[in-house]
Tab-separated table of C-alpha atoms and ligand atoms in Angstrom:
chain	number	residue	atom	x	y	z
A	1	UNK	CA	-0.112	-0.135	-0.061
A	2	UNK	CA	1.490	3.281	-0.976
A	3	UNK	CA	0.700	6.983	-0.547
A	4	UNK	CA	1.889	9.985	-2.825
A	5	UNK	CA	2.366	12.768	0.090
A	6	UNK	CA	5.450	14.680	-1.697
A	7	UNK	CA	6.185	14.577	-5.613
A	8	UNK	CA	9.681	13.359	-4.934
A	9	UNK	CA	8.807	9.865	-3.651
A	10	UNK	CA	8.122	9.355	-7.165
A	11	UNK	CA	11.405	8.307	-9.740
A	12	UNK	CA	12.110	9.636	-12.489
A	13	UNK	CA	10.793	6.504	-14.281
A	14	UNK	CA	7.906	6.500	-12.024
A	15	UNK	CA	6.732	9.983	-13.736
A	16	UNK	CA	7.516	8.831	-17.248
A	17	UNK	CA	5.190	5.753	-16.677
A	18	UNK	CA	2.317	8.326	-15.510
A	19	UNK	CA	2.656	10.144	-17.869
A	20	UNK	CA	2.701	7.455	-20.787
A	21	UNK	CA	-0.562	6.216	-19.235
A	22	UNK	CA	-1.880	9.724	-19.652
A	23	UNK	CA	-1.289	9.750	-22.990
A	24	UNK	CA	-2.813	5.906	-23.234
A	25	UNK	CA	-6.235	7.084	-21.046
A	26	UNK	CA	-6.271	10.574	-23.882
A	27	UNK	CA	-5.937	8.187	-26.892
A	28	UNK	CA	-8.077	5.312	-25.656
A	29	UNK	CA	-10.487	6.830	-23.144
A	30	UNK	CA	-12.941	3.452	-23.127
A	31	UNK	CA	-9.981	1.167	-22.444
A	32	UNK	CA	-10.335	2.756	-18.991
A	33	UNK	CA	-13.826	3.335	-18.602
A	34	UNK	CA	-14.573	0.717	-16.453
A	35	UNK	CA	-11.331	-0.104	-15.142
A	36	UNK	CA	-11.871	0.683	-11.246
A	37	UNK	CA	-15.507	-0.498	-11.485
A	38	UNK	CA	-16.381	-1.521	-7.588
A	39	UNK	CA	-13.620	0.787	-6.417
A	40	UNK	CA	-14.278	4.117	-4.028
A	41	UNK	CA	-12.397	6.711	-4.077
A	42	UNK	CA	-12.733	9.645	-0.352
A	43	UNK	CA	-11.912	13.265	-1.317
A	44	UNK	CA	-11.649	15.226	1.472
A	45	UNK	CA	-11.347	18.618	0.860
A	46	UNK	CA	-11.173	20.467	4.605
A	47	UNK	CA	-9.956	23.675	2.441
A	48	UNK	CA	-11.192	25.002	-0.949
A	49	UNK	CA	-11.151	23.751	-3.877
A	50	UNK	CA	-12.631	23.784	-7.770
A	51	UNK	CA	-9.305	22.164	-10.045
A	52	UNK	CA	-8.200	19.209	-7.810
A	53	UNK	CA	-11.463	18.273	-5.936
A	54	UNK	CA	-13.620	17.792	-9.271
A	55	UNK	CA	-10.665	16.507	-11.077
A	56	UNK	CA	-10.592	13.855	-8.879
A	57	UNK	CA	-13.720	13.049	-8.880
A	58	UNK	CA	-14.197	13.139	-12.454
A	59	UNK	CA	-11.027	11.081	-12.759
A	60	UNK	CA	-12.639	8.185	-10.955
A	61	UNK	CA	-16.116	8.430	-12.289
A	62	UNK	CA	-14.320	8.232	-15.945
A	63	UNK	CA	-12.369	5.752	-14.660
A	64	UNK	CA	-15.673	3.428	-13.649
A	65	UNK	CA	-15.198	4.152	-10.051
A	66	UNK	CA	-17.593	5.976	-7.257
A	67	UNK	CA	-16.777	8.764	-5.104
A	68	UNK	CA	-17.227	9.628	-1.623
A	69	UNK	CA	-16.681	13.643	-0.746
A	70	UNK	CA	-16.017	15.861	2.263
A	71	UNK	CA	-15.726	19.354	0.443
A	72	UNK	CA	-15.481	21.368	3.467
A	73	UNK	CA	-14.240	20.675	6.878
A	74	UNK	CA	-17.727	22.539	8.374
A	75	UNK	CA	-19.538	19.247	7.051
A	76	UNK	CA	-17.698	16.757	8.700
A	77	UNK	CA	-16.796	15.632	12.223
A	78	UNK	CA	-13.699	18.229	12.153
A	79	UNK	CA	-16.039	20.449	12.814
A	80	UNK	CA	-16.298	18.701	16.581
A	81	UNK	CA	-12.646	18.249	16.972
A	82	UNK	CA	-11.702	14.972	15.140
A	83	UNK	CA	-8.543	14.150	14.934
A	84	UNK	CA	-6.264	13.658	11.420
A	85	UNK	CA	-6.099	10.050	12.582
A	86	UNK	CA	-9.303	8.892	13.124
A	87	UNK	CA	-10.486	10.366	10.289
A	88	UNK	CA	-8.552	8.493	8.275
A	89	UNK	CA	-8.913	5.349	10.019
A	90	UNK	CA	-12.317	6.036	9.646
A	91	UNK	CA	-12.435	6.958	6.014
A	92	UNK	CA	-10.358	3.186	5.476
A	93	UNK	CA	-13.668	1.506	6.723
A	94	UNK	CA	-15.334	3.060	3.596
A	95	UNK	CA	-13.287	3.709	0.516
A	96	UNK	CA	-10.243	2.089	-1.135
A	97	UNK	CA	-8.133	5.233	-1.889
A	98	UNK	CA	-8.149	8.970	-0.379
A	99	UNK	CA	-7.244	12.277	-1.801
A	100	UNK	CA	-6.853	15.032	1.409
A	101	UNK	CA	-6.591	18.953	1.075
A	102	UNK	CA	-6.014	20.652	4.603
A	103	UNK	CA	-4.669	24.200	5.565
A	104	UNK	CA	-2.170	22.743	7.644
A	105	UNK	CA	1.507	21.447	6.329
A	106	UNK	CA	1.778	17.582	6.951
A	107	UNK	CA	-2.015	16.694	7.124
A	108	UNK	CA	-2.028	14.281	4.513
A	109	UNK	CA	1.258	12.889	5.700
A	110	UNK	CA	-0.510	11.965	9.303
A	111	UNK	CA	-3.339	10.952	7.433
A	112	UNK	CA	-1.203	8.181	5.870
A	113	UNK	CA	0.127	7.376	8.729
A	114	UNK	CA	-3.008	5.770	10.122
A	115	UNK	CA	-5.383	5.453	7.057
A	116	UNK	CA	-4.995	1.465	5.848
A	117	UNK	CA	-5.888	2.482	2.255
A	118	UNK	CA	-3.359	4.997	0.107
A	119	UNK	CA	-3.488	8.319	0.976
A	120	UNK	CA	-2.941	11.255	-1.337
A	121	UNK	CA	-1.698	14.739	-0.591
A	122	UNK	CA	-4.083	16.966	-2.993
A	123	UNK	CA	-2.413	20.448	-0.974
A	124	UNK	CA	-1.409	20.439	2.563
A	125	UNK	CA	-1.398	24.519	3.504
A	126	UNK	CA	1.684	26.233	1.682
A	127	UNK	CA	3.456	23.261	1.619
A	128	UNK	CA	3.173	20.493	-1.202
A	129	UNK	CA	0.580	19.644	-4.200
A	130	UNK	CA	1.909	17.149	-5.846
A	131	UNK	CA	-0.927	15.949	-8.118
A	132	UNK	CA	-0.939	19.572	-9.281
A	133	UNK	CA	2.653	18.823	-10.354
A	134	UNK	CA	1.403	15.675	-12.479
A	135	UNK	CA	-0.976	18.019	-14.398
A	136	UNK	CA	2.262	20.871	-14.597
A	137	UNK	CA	4.071	18.426	-16.188
A	138	UNK	CA	1.823	16.641	-18.654
A	139	UNK	CA	1.453	19.840	-20.122
A	140	UNK	CA	5.373	20.567	-20.170
A	141	UNK	CA	5.585	17.200	-21.910
A	142	UNK	CA	2.381	18.481	-24.467
A	143	UNK	CA	4.108	21.817	-24.989
A	144	UNK	CA	7.943	21.081	-25.329
A	145	UNK	CA	8.022	17.279	-26.047
A	146	UNK	CA	10.991	16.968	-22.881
A	147	UNK	CA	11.587	18.305	-19.408
A	148	UNK	CA	15.457	18.561	-19.777
A	149	UNK	CA	17.213	22.173	-20.886
A	150	UNK	CA	14.706	24.721	-20.168
A	151	UNK	CA	15.036	27.902	-18.464
A	152	UNK	CA	11.676	28.206	-15.952
A	153	UNK	CA	10.316	31.338	-14.644
A	154	UNK	CA	8.603	30.920	-11.286
A	155	UNK	CA	6.788	34.109	-10.412
A	156	UNK	CA	4.398	35.391	-7.864
A	157	UNK	CA	4.070	33.911	-4.161
A	158	UNK	CA	7.042	31.501	-4.164
A	159	UNK	CA	6.860	31.741	-0.791
A	160	UNK	CA	3.613	30.024	0.158
A	161	UNK	CA	2.760	29.332	-3.396
A	162	UNK	CA	2.637	25.217	-2.338
A	163	UNK	CA	2.717	23.504	-6.371
A	164	UNK	CA	5.868	26.082	-6.828
A	165	UNK	CA	7.608	23.986	-4.223
A	166	UNK	CA	6.218	20.688	-5.741
A	167	UNK	CA	7.058	21.737	-9.687
A	168	UNK	CA	10.817	22.270	-8.366
A	169	UNK	CA	10.884	19.134	-6.731
A	170	UNK	CA	10.225	17.697	-9.901
A	171	UNK	CA	11.914	18.995	-12.603
A	172	UNK	CA	15.102	19.239	-10.496
A	173	UNK	CA	15.616	15.573	-11.609
A	174	UNK	CA	16.131	16.404	-15.631
A	175	UNK	CA	19.640	18.038	-16.734
A	176	UNK	CA	19.842	21.823	-18.424
A	177	UNK	CA	16.586	22.842	-16.303
A	178	UNK	CA	17.300	26.398	-14.929
A	179	UNK	CA	15.152	28.190	-12.597
A	180	UNK	CA	14.534	31.924	-12.165
A	181	UNK	CA	12.903	32.964	-8.732
A	182	UNK	CA	10.822	36.119	-9.533
A	183	UNK	CA	9.423	37.730	-6.188
A	184	UNK	CA	9.242	40.221	-4.278
A	185	UNK	CA	11.730	40.056	-1.401
A	186	UNK	CA	8.785	39.115	1.480
A	187	UNK	CA	7.788	36.410	-1.557
A	188	UNK	CA	11.027	34.354	-1.847
A	189	UNK	CA	10.877	30.859	-2.056
A	190	UNK	CA	11.756	29.349	1.261
A	191	UNK	CA	15.303	28.088	2.346
A	192	UNK	CA	14.142	24.327	2.763
A	193	UNK	CA	13.802	24.051	-1.073
A	194	UNK	CA	16.895	26.075	-1.748
A	195	UNK	CA	19.111	23.971	-0.189
A	196	UNK	CA	17.341	20.760	0.473
A	197	UNK	CA	16.233	20.279	-3.750
A	198	UNK	CA	17.937	23.257	-5.511
A	199	UNK	CA	21.037	23.026	-4.487
A	200	UNK	CA	21.394	19.323	-3.157
A	201	UNK	CA	20.573	18.746	-6.622
A	202	UNK	CA	23.104	21.220	-8.255
A	203	UNK	CA	20.104	23.018	-9.873
A	204	UNK	CA	21.408	26.485	-11.442
A	205	UNK	CA	18.895	29.021	-10.096
A	206	UNK	CA	18.563	32.835	-9.573
A	207	UNK	CA	16.552	35.412	-7.831
A	208	UNK	CA	14.720	38.495	-9.388
A	209	UNK	CA	12.298	40.549	-8.646
A	210	UNK	CA	12.018	42.276	-12.286
A	211	UNK	CA	9.787	40.289	-14.212
A	212	UNK	CA	10.611	41.935	-17.304
A	213	UNK	CA	13.779	41.728	-17.713
A	214	UNK	CA	14.242	38.183	-17.625
A	215	UNK	CA	11.340	37.214	-19.938
A	216	UNK	CA	13.215	36.979	-23.202
A	217	UNK	CA	15.101	34.185	-21.264
A	218	UNK	CA	12.670	31.887	-20.439
A	219	UNK	CA	10.925	28.960	-21.925
A	220	UNK	CA	8.131	28.797	-19.793
A	221	UNK	CA	6.156	30.955	-17.668
A	222	UNK	CA	4.757	29.730	-14.430
A	223	UNK	CA	2.725	32.280	-12.293
A	224	UNK	CA	0.884	32.326	-9.314
A	225	UNK	CA	-1.095	33.660	-7.107
A	226	UNK	CA	-0.618	35.499	-3.793
A	227	UNK	CA	-2.156	33.699	-1.715
A	228	UNK	CA	-3.811	35.700	0.497
A	229	UNK	CA	-5.222	32.471	3.166
A	230	UNK	CA	-1.846	32.018	3.685
A	231	UNK	CA	-0.715	35.944	5.787
A	232	UNK	CA	-1.118	36.786	9.158
A	233	UNK	CA	-1.412	40.153	8.487
A	234	UNK	CA	-4.102	41.229	5.588
A	235	UNK	CA	-1.717	44.791	4.973
A	236	UNK	CA	0.987	42.993	4.202
A	237	UNK	CA	-1.039	40.905	1.650
A	238	UNK	CA	-2.991	43.948	0.149
A	239	UNK	CA	0.313	45.875	-0.365
A	240	UNK	CA	1.745	42.617	-2.492
A	241	UNK	CA	-0.849	41.176	-4.174
A	242	UNK	CA	-0.896	42.909	-7.346
A	243	UNK	CA	3.414	42.718	-7.507
A	244	UNK	CA	3.039	40.964	-10.766
A	245	UNK	CA	0.054	40.965	-13.498
A	246	UNK	CA	1.124	39.685	-16.978
A	247	UNK	CA	-0.691	41.701	-19.876
A	248	UNK	CA	-0.251	41.215	-23.426
A	249	UNK	CA	2.324	44.547	-23.716
A	250	UNK	CA	5.237	42.337	-20.910
A	251	UNK	CA	5.018	39.728	-23.652
A	252	UNK	CA	6.911	42.158	-26.176
A	253	UNK	CA	10.227	40.387	-25.464
A	254	UNK	CA	8.973	36.408	-24.746
A	255	UNK	CA	9.975	33.910	-26.525
A	256	UNK	CA	7.744	33.168	-29.940
A	257	UNK	CA	7.008	29.193	-28.272
A	258	UNK	CA	7.042	30.815	-24.645
A	259	UNK	CA	4.376	28.391	-22.752
A	260	UNK	CA	2.573	30.604	-20.009
A	261	UNK	CA	1.672	28.221	-17.165
A	262	UNK	CA	-0.840	29.059	-14.206
A	263	UNK	CA	-1.894	26.889	-11.252
A	264	UNK	CA	-5.219	28.454	-10.963
A	265	UNK	CA	-7.254	29.749	-9.625
A	266	UNK	CA	-6.100	33.173	-11.057
A	267	UNK	CA	-7.408	36.816	-9.752
A	268	UNK	CA	-5.564	39.065	-11.704
A	269	UNK	CA	-1.901	37.952	-12.069
A	270	UNK	CA	-3.045	36.768	-15.464
A	271	UNK	CA	-4.866	39.788	-17.867
A	272	UNK	CA	-7.896	37.744	-19.643
A	273	UNK	CA	-6.858	39.437	-22.609
A	274	UNK	CA	-4.325	36.838	-22.581
A	275	UNK	CA	-6.268	33.631	-22.487
A	276	UNK	CA	-6.733	33.813	-26.243
A	277	UNK	CA	-2.770	33.951	-26.786
A	278	UNK	CA	-1.125	30.584	-27.965
A	279	UNK	CA	1.925	30.491	-25.498
A	280	UNK	CA	-1.366	30.511	-22.757
A	281	UNK	CA	-1.493	26.801	-21.416
A	282	UNK	CA	-3.424	26.962	-17.907
A	283	UNK	CA	-6.310	25.831	-18.907
A	284	UNK	CA	-4.546	22.423	-20.828
A	285	UNK	CA	-3.256	22.119	-17.640
A	286	UNK	CA	-6.747	21.417	-16.045
A	287	UNK	CA	-7.723	19.091	-18.259
A	288	UNK	CA	-4.251	17.357	-18.129
A	289	UNK	CA	-4.693	17.307	-14.409
A	290	UNK	CA	-7.833	14.661	-14.689
A	291	UNK	CA	-5.922	12.507	-16.718
A	292	UNK	CA	-2.868	12.477	-14.214
A	293	UNK	CA	-4.857	12.008	-11.399
A	294	UNK	CA	-6.738	9.140	-13.213
A	295	UNK	CA	-3.105	7.724	-14.016
A	296	UNK	CA	-1.770	7.974	-10.252
A	297	UNK	CA	-4.942	6.369	-9.269
A	298	UNK	CA	-4.470	3.125	-11.224
A	299	UNK	CA	-1.400	2.996	-9.678
A	300	UNK	CA	-1.842	3.734	-6.294
A	301	UNK	CA	-5.141	1.105	-6.526
A	302	UNK	CA	-2.584	-1.544	-8.597
A	303	UNK	CA	-4.926	-1.516	-11.317
A	304	UNK	CA	-2.626	0.451	-14.002
A	305	UNK	CA	-1.897	-1.587	-16.838
A	306	UNK	CA	1.981	-0.615	-17.469
A	307	UNK	CA	3.323	-3.128	-16.060
A	308	UNK	CA	6.527	-1.009	-15.603
A	309	UNK	CA	4.296	0.767	-13.282
A	310	UNK	CA	3.676	-1.584	-10.851
A	311	UNK	CA	7.286	-1.063	-9.663
A	312	UNK	CA	7.748	0.795	-6.584
A	313	UNK	CA	9.623	4.189	-6.710
A	314	UNK	CA	13.120	4.139	-4.955
A	315	UNK	CA	13.944	3.630	-1.829
A	316	UNK	CA	13.929	6.277	0.498
A	317	UNK	CA	17.155	6.798	2.936
A	318	UNK	CA	17.102	6.115	6.225
A	319	UNK	CA	17.234	9.053	7.784
A	320	UNK	CA	18.394	10.710	11.509
A	321	UNK	CA	15.982	12.301	13.541
A	322	UNK	CA	15.830	13.475	16.896
A	323	UNK	CA	12.579	14.388	19.642
A	324	UNK	CA	14.654	17.183	21.299
A	325	UNK	CA	12.753	20.355	19.211
A	326	UNK	CA	9.244	21.338	19.428
A	327	UNK	CA	7.786	22.593	15.686
A	328	UNK	CA	7.339	27.061	15.962
A	329	UNK	CA	5.406	26.731	12.040
A	330	UNK	CA	2.128	28.017	13.007
A	331	UNK	CA	0.455	25.908	10.336
A	332	UNK	CA	2.328	22.843	11.174
A	333	UNK	CA	-0.291	19.816	12.077
A	334	UNK	CA	1.126	19.304	15.433
A	335	UNK	CA	-0.279	22.465	16.371
A	336	UNK	CA	-3.872	20.518	16.279
A	337	UNK	CA	-3.092	17.028	16.351
A	338	UNK	CA	-4.023	14.769	19.399
A	339	UNK	CA	-0.431	13.242	20.506
A	340	UNK	CA	1.292	13.755	17.554
A	341	UNK	CA	5.228	13.223	18.330
A	342	UNK	CA	7.367	15.986	17.610
A	343	UNK	CA	9.705	14.853	15.127
A	344	UNK	CA	12.938	15.952	13.355
A	345	UNK	CA	14.787	15.018	10.582
A	346	UNK	CA	18.454	15.594	9.519
A	347	UNK	CA	18.032	17.512	6.634
A	348	UNK	CA	21.603	18.956	6.464
A	349	UNK	CA	24.412	16.342	7.641
A	350	UNK	CA	27.469	19.479	7.178
A	351	UNK	CA	25.267	22.374	9.123
A	352	UNK	CA	23.446	19.793	11.167
A	353	UNK	CA	20.019	21.171	10.352
A	354	UNK	CA	17.099	19.102	11.365
A	355	UNK	CA	13.271	20.069	9.976
A	356	UNK	CA	10.264	18.926	11.269
A	357	UNK	CA	9.090	15.497	9.056
A	358	UNK	CA	5.317	17.267	8.925
A	359	UNK	CA	5.660	20.508	7.375
A	360	UNK	CA	9.758	20.945	6.933
A	361	UNK	CA	9.856	23.960	9.332
A	362	UNK	CA	13.595	24.437	10.207
A	363	UNK	CA	14.213	23.260	14.032
A	364	UNK	CA	14.852	26.088	16.601
A	365	UNK	CA	18.126	25.127	18.153
B	401	CP	N1	-4.432	24.363	-8.458
B	401	CP	C1	-5.643	24.176	-7.599
B	401	CP	O1	-4.986	23.364	-6.990
B	401	CP	O2	-6.916	24.911	-7.812
B	401	CP	P1	-7.870	24.571	-6.896
B	401	CP	O3	-7.640	24.686	-5.407
B	401	CP	O4	-9.483	24.879	-7.617
B	401	CP	O5	-8.659	23.069	-6.686
């Protein structure tokens, strides 16, 4: 039984296999129409969603399966104080697989530790969103035909934008990939993504505040929304929310084959007038997300017809851990989950940096 909490749990070979299955689903939808008959997906969404929840549900229906859904925290016993662990144990009695979104970072991971069925992280706070990355990867593959030798501009809220963290985790495995990180100072990429992912993999990156200055070099521009719901101070949100607004004139210096991606929802980061530009790929991303979620459900339920896809991912390296710290991240699942042990992994052996195993916040020594 296997879950998907972080995109890095999938090897490059497995990503290739998921893309291959998704392409086969697109070409031969009838072949898959009853493949998950009798199986049930539970979508547990404790935070708002349009695309992720509905695409998971559409994916399961198109595979011939059924869906049980919690569409808000207020409509489940979470509102009465039920823990994630108890929720996961309960839903394991009814469903075959869970897709969970939660505002607290590490919540789907805690669910996976307690469920007896696979758990898919459908977005945890500002931490990770691996299935959005699957949608992004299929879009890049279909637009560019490769994952290597690409310069990728990530623009907007790189601090709280969980889709950015997961996309970097996936694309850092390919050769010749460069990242241009475009954000206001206050919304820069978290240091753990820089050290644990970019620097650990020797990936070239630069930080810049000027989108126009870097535009001519980009093969992919990944715009993001400033995540209002993650700010503790709304004045900061109001000051930063319009930092980057892509309008047609700003594309004057862009490559003719630039691909413009956005995980959506959009607020005002991309002018609607760009939607008809052939370089705009964000609604293709939405559709690609459904196909990749279909491929993922098949893989985690052991129903994939692609035999190579049955292989387990690479062995996780044994990690040195400590219980000598208390997580200081107010958005960590440890702040609410009853009797959840504090646990930190040694993320940087040279600098002796420990990070929370649930949310990856740095331990205060
Ligand atoms: N991209 C994404 O996660 O969209 P939703 O919040 O609508 O699910």
